[in-house]
Tab-separated table of C-alpha atoms in Angstrom:
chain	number	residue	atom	x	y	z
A	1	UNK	CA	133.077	-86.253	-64.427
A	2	UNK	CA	131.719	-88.523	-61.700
A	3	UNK	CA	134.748	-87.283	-59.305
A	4	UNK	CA	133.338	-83.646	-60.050
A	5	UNK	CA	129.609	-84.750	-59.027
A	6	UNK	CA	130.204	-86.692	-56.100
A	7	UNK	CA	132.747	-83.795	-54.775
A	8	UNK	CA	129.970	-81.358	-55.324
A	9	UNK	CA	127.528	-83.212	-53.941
A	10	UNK	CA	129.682	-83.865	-50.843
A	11	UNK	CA	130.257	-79.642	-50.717
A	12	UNK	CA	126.544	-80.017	-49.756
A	13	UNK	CA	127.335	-82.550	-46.811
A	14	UNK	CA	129.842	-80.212	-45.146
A	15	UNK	CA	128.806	-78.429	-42.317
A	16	UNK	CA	131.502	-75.819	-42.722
A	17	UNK	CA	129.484	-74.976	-45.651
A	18	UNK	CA	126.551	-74.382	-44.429
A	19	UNK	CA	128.063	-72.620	-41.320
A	20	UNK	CA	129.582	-70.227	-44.297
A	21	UNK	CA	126.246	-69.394	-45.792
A	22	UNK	CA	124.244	-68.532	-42.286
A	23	UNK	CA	127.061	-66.327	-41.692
A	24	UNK	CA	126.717	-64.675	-44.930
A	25	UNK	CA	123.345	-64.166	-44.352
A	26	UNK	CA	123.492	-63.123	-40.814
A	27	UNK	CA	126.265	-60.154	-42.304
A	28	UNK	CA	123.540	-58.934	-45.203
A	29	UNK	CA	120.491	-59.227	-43.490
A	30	UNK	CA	122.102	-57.556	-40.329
A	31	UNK	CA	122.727	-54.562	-42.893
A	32	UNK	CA	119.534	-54.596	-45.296
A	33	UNK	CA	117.867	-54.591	-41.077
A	34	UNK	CA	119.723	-51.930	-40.221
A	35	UNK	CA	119.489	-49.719	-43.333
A	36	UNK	CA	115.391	-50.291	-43.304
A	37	UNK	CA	115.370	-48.513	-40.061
A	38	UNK	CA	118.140	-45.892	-40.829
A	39	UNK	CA	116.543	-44.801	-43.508
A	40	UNK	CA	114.021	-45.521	-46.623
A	41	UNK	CA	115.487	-47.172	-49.018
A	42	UNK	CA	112.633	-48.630	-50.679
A	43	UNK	CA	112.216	-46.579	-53.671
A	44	UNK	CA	115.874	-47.487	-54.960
A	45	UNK	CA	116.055	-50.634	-54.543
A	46	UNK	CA	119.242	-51.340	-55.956
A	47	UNK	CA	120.833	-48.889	-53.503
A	48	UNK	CA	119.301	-50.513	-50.530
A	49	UNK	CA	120.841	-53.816	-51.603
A	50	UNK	CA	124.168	-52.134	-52.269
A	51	UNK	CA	124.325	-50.245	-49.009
A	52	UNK	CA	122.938	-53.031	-46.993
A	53	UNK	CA	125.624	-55.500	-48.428
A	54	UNK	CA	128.694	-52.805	-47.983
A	55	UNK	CA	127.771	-52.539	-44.364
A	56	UNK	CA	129.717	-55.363	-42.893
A	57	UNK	CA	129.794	-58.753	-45.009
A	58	UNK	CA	132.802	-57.371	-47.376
A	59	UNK	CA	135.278	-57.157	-44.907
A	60	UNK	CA	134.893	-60.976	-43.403
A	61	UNK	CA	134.324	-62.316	-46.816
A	62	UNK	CA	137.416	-63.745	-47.850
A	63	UNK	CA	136.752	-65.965	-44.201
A	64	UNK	CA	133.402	-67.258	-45.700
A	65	UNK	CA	134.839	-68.373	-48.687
A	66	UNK	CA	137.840	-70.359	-47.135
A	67	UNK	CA	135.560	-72.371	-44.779
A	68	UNK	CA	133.524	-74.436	-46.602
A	69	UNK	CA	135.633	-76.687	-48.304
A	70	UNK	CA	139.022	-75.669	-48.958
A	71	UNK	CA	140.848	-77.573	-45.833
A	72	UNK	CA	139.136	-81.246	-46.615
A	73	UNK	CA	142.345	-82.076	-48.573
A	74	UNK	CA	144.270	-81.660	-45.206
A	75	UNK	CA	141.700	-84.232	-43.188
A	76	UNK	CA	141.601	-86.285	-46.106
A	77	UNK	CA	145.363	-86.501	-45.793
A	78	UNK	CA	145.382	-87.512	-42.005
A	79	UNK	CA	142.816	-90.235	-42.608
A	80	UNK	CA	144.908	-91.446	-45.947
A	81	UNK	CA	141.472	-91.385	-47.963
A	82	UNK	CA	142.974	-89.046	-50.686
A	83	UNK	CA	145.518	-91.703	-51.077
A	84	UNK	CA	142.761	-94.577	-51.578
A	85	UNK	CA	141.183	-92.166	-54.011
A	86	UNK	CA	144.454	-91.734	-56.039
A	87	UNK	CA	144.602	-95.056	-56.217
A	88	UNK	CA	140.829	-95.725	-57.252
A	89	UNK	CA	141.311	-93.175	-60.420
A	90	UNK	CA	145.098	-94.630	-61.417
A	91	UNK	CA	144.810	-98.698	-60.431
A	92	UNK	CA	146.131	-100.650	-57.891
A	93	UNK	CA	149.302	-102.098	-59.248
A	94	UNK	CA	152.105	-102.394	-56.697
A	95	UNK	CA	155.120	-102.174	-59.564
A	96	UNK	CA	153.676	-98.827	-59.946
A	97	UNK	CA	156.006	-96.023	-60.261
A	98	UNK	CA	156.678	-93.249	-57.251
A	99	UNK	CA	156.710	-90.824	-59.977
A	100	UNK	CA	153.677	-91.903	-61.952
A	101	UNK	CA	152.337	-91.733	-58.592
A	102	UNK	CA	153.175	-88.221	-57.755
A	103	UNK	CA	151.506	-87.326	-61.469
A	104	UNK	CA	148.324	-88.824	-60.311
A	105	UNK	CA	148.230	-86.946	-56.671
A	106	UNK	CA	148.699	-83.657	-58.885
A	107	UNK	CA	145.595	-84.553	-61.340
A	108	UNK	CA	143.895	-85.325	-57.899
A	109	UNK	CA	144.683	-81.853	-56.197
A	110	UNK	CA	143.986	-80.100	-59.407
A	111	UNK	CA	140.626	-80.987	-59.889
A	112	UNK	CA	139.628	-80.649	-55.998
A	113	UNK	CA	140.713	-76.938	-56.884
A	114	UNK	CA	137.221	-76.372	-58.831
A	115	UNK	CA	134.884	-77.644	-56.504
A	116	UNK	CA	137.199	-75.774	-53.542
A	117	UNK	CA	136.532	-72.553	-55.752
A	118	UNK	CA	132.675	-73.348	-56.141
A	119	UNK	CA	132.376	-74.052	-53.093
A	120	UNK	CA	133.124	-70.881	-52.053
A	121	UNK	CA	131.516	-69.283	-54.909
A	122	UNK	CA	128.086	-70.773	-53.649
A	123	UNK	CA	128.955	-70.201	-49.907
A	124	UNK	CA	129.004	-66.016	-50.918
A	125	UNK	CA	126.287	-66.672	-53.838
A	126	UNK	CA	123.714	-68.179	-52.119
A	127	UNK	CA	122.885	-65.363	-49.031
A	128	UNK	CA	123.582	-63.018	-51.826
A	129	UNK	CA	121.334	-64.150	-54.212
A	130	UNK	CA	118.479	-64.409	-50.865
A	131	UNK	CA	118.979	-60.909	-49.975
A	132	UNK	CA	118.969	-59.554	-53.568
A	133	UNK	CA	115.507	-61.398	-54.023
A	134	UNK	CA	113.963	-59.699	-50.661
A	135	UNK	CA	115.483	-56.115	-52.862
A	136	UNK	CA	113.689	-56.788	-55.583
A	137	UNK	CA	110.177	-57.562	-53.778
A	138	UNK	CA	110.879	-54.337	-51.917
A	139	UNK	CA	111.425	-52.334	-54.908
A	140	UNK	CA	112.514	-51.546	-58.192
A	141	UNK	CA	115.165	-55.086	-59.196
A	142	UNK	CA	118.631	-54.721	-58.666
A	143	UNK	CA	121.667	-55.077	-60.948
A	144	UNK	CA	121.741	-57.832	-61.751
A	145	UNK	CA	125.556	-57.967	-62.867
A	146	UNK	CA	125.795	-57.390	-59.001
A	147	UNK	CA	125.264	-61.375	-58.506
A	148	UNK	CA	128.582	-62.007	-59.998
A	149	UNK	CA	130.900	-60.350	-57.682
A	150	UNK	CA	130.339	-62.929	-55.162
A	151	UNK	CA	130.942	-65.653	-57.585
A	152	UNK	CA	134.191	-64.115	-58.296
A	153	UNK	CA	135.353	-62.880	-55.573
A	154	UNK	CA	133.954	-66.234	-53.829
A	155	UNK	CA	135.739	-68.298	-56.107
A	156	UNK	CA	139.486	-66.461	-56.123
A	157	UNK	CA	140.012	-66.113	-52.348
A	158	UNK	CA	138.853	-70.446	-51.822
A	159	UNK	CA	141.332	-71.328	-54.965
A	160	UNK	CA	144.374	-69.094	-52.839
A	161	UNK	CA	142.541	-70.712	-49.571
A	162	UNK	CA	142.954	-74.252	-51.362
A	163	UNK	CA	146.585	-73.562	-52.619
A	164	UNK	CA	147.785	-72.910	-48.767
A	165	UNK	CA	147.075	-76.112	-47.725
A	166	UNK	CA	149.939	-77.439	-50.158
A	167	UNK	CA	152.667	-75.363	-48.373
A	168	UNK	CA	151.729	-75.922	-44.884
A	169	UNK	CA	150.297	-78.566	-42.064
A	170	UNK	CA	148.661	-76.307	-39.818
A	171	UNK	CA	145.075	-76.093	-40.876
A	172	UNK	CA	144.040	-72.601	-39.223
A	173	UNK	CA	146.674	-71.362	-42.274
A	174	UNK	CA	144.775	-71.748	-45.191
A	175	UNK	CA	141.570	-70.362	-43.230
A	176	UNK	CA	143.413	-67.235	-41.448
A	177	UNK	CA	146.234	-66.625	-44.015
A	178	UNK	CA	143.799	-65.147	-46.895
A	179	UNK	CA	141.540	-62.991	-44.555
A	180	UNK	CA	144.792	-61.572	-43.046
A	181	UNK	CA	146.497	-60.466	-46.025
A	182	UNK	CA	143.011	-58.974	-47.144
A	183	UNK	CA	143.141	-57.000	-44.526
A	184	UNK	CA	146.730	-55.831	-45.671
A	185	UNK	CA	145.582	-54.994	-48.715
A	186	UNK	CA	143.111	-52.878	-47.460
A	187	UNK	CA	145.612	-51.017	-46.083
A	188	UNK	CA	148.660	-51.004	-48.513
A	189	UNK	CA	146.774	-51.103	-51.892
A	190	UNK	CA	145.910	-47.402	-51.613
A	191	UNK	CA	149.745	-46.374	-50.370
A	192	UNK	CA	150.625	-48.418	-53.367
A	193	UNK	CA	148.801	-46.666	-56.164
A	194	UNK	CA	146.459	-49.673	-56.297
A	195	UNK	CA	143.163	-47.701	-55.159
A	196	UNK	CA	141.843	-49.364	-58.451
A	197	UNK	CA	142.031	-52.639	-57.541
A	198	UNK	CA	141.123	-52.541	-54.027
A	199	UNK	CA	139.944	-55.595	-52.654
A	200	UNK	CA	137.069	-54.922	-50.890
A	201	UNK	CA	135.210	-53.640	-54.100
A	202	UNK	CA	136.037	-56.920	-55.542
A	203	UNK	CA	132.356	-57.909	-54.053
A	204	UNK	CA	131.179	-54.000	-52.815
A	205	UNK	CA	131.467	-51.794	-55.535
A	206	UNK	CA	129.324	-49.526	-53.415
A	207	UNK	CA	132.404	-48.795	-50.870
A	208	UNK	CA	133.259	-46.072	-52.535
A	209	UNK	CA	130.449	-45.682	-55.322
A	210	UNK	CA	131.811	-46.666	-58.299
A	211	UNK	CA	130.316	-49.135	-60.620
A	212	UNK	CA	130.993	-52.717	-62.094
A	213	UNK	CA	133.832	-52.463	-64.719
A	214	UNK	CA	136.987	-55.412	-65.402
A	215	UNK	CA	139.273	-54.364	-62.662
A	216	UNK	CA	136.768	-55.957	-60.247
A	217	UNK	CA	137.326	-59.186	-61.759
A	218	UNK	CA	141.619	-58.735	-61.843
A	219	UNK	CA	142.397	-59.692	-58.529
A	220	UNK	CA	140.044	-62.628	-58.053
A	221	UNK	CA	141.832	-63.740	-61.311
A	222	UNK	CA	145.212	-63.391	-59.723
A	223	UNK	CA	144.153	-65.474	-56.499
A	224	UNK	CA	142.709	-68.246	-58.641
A	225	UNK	CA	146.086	-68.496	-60.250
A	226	UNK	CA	148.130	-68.393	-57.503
A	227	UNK	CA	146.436	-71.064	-56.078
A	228	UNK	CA	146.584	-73.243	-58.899
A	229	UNK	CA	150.160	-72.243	-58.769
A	230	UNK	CA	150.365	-73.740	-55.389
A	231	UNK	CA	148.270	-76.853	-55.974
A	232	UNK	CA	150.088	-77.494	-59.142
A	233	UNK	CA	153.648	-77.214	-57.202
A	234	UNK	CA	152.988	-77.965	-53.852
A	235	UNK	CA	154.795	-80.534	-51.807
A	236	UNK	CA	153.132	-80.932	-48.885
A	237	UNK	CA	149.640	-83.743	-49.947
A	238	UNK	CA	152.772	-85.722	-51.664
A	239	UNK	CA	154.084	-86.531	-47.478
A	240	UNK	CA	151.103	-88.622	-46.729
């Protein structure tokens, strides 16, 4: 428990993370601006939030979640301080085991990979969560089942983020490599039958009008696994 609350609190430290959430805002309040002069929006205020939040913020989203935290495994491997806090958690004795070892770097990585997904379930939540308040002062209060897409969605796509960073060394992967297969899913989900699941309304049900049902939560789902898959079974944070 005290690793989880000092990692947390450290989230909080991390300029990335902050750098994630004035994006996030800069995206929703660029598109609750622009649909307040479009248009009046004011009596429906749960479409205004919806239309203002589809406008631009879905499609760089899976960006915003990766950057906060997900890559600190990487710098702490250059500076060797994951190894010191391996060691801290398991003891220092020097007859110790390569494979005990190994089984203590795993528990390590695996329970980075929950503050790596909150972190970028508060880096989407938080502008979200701003913008959805200035709604709700405008007009009538939004859905408030909306807030959870962003957790979700947040959450999935900085777990797969996370999980990169355990089959690679290059750091721009596991900060490119989800927002580029997004984008491929955007484009092959609907040649593949998949219009149900596509990714986009993971966090913008509004795209194309529908509502909140289970399918929105499938694919985050699938992400979080897949990177626990890959933290789990990963080889790379064991070549330190």
């Amino acid at each position: 428990m005290n690793f989880f609350k000092a990692d947390i609190k450290r989230i909080f430290t991390e300029q990335s993370f902050w750098l994630s959430i004035v994006l996030g805002a800069v995206l929703l309040f660029g598109g609750l601006g622009y649909c307040l002069s479009a248009e009046d929006f004011t009596e429906d205020a749960n479409g205004l939030y919806s239309r203002a939040q589809a406008l631009a913020l879905p499609f760089a989203a899976p960006l915003l979640a990766a950057m906060p935290y997900s890559v600190m495994i990487m710098t702490e491997r250059e500076t060797k301080f994951g190894a010191l806090m391996i060691l801290k958690q398991s003891g220092t004795h020097k007859q110790r085991k390569q494979s005990k070892q190994s089984k203590q770097s795993r528990h390590y990585r695996i329970k980075r990979f929950f503050t790596v997904g909150l972190s970028g379930a508060a880096a989407l939540f938080i502008p979200h969560a701003a913008m959805f308040a200035v709604c709700a002062v405008l007009g009538n209060m939004p859905d408030i089942r909306l807030l959870a897409l962003p957790v979700t969605f947040g959450f999935g796509w900085a777990a797969l983020s996370y999980g990169l960073t355990f089959v690679n060394r290059q750091r721009y992967v596991p900060l490119v490599m989800p927002q580029v297969l997004y984008l491929l899913a955007i484009y092959a989900f609907p040649y593949l039958k998949l219009d149900r699941f596509y990714p986009p309304l993971d966090i913008s049900p509004a795209l194309n009008g529908s509502i909140i049902t289970t399918d929105r939560f499938v694919l985050p789902a699938v992400l979080a696994l897949a990177g626990l898959f890959l933290t789990a079974f990963g080889k790379e944070a064991d070549r330190q």
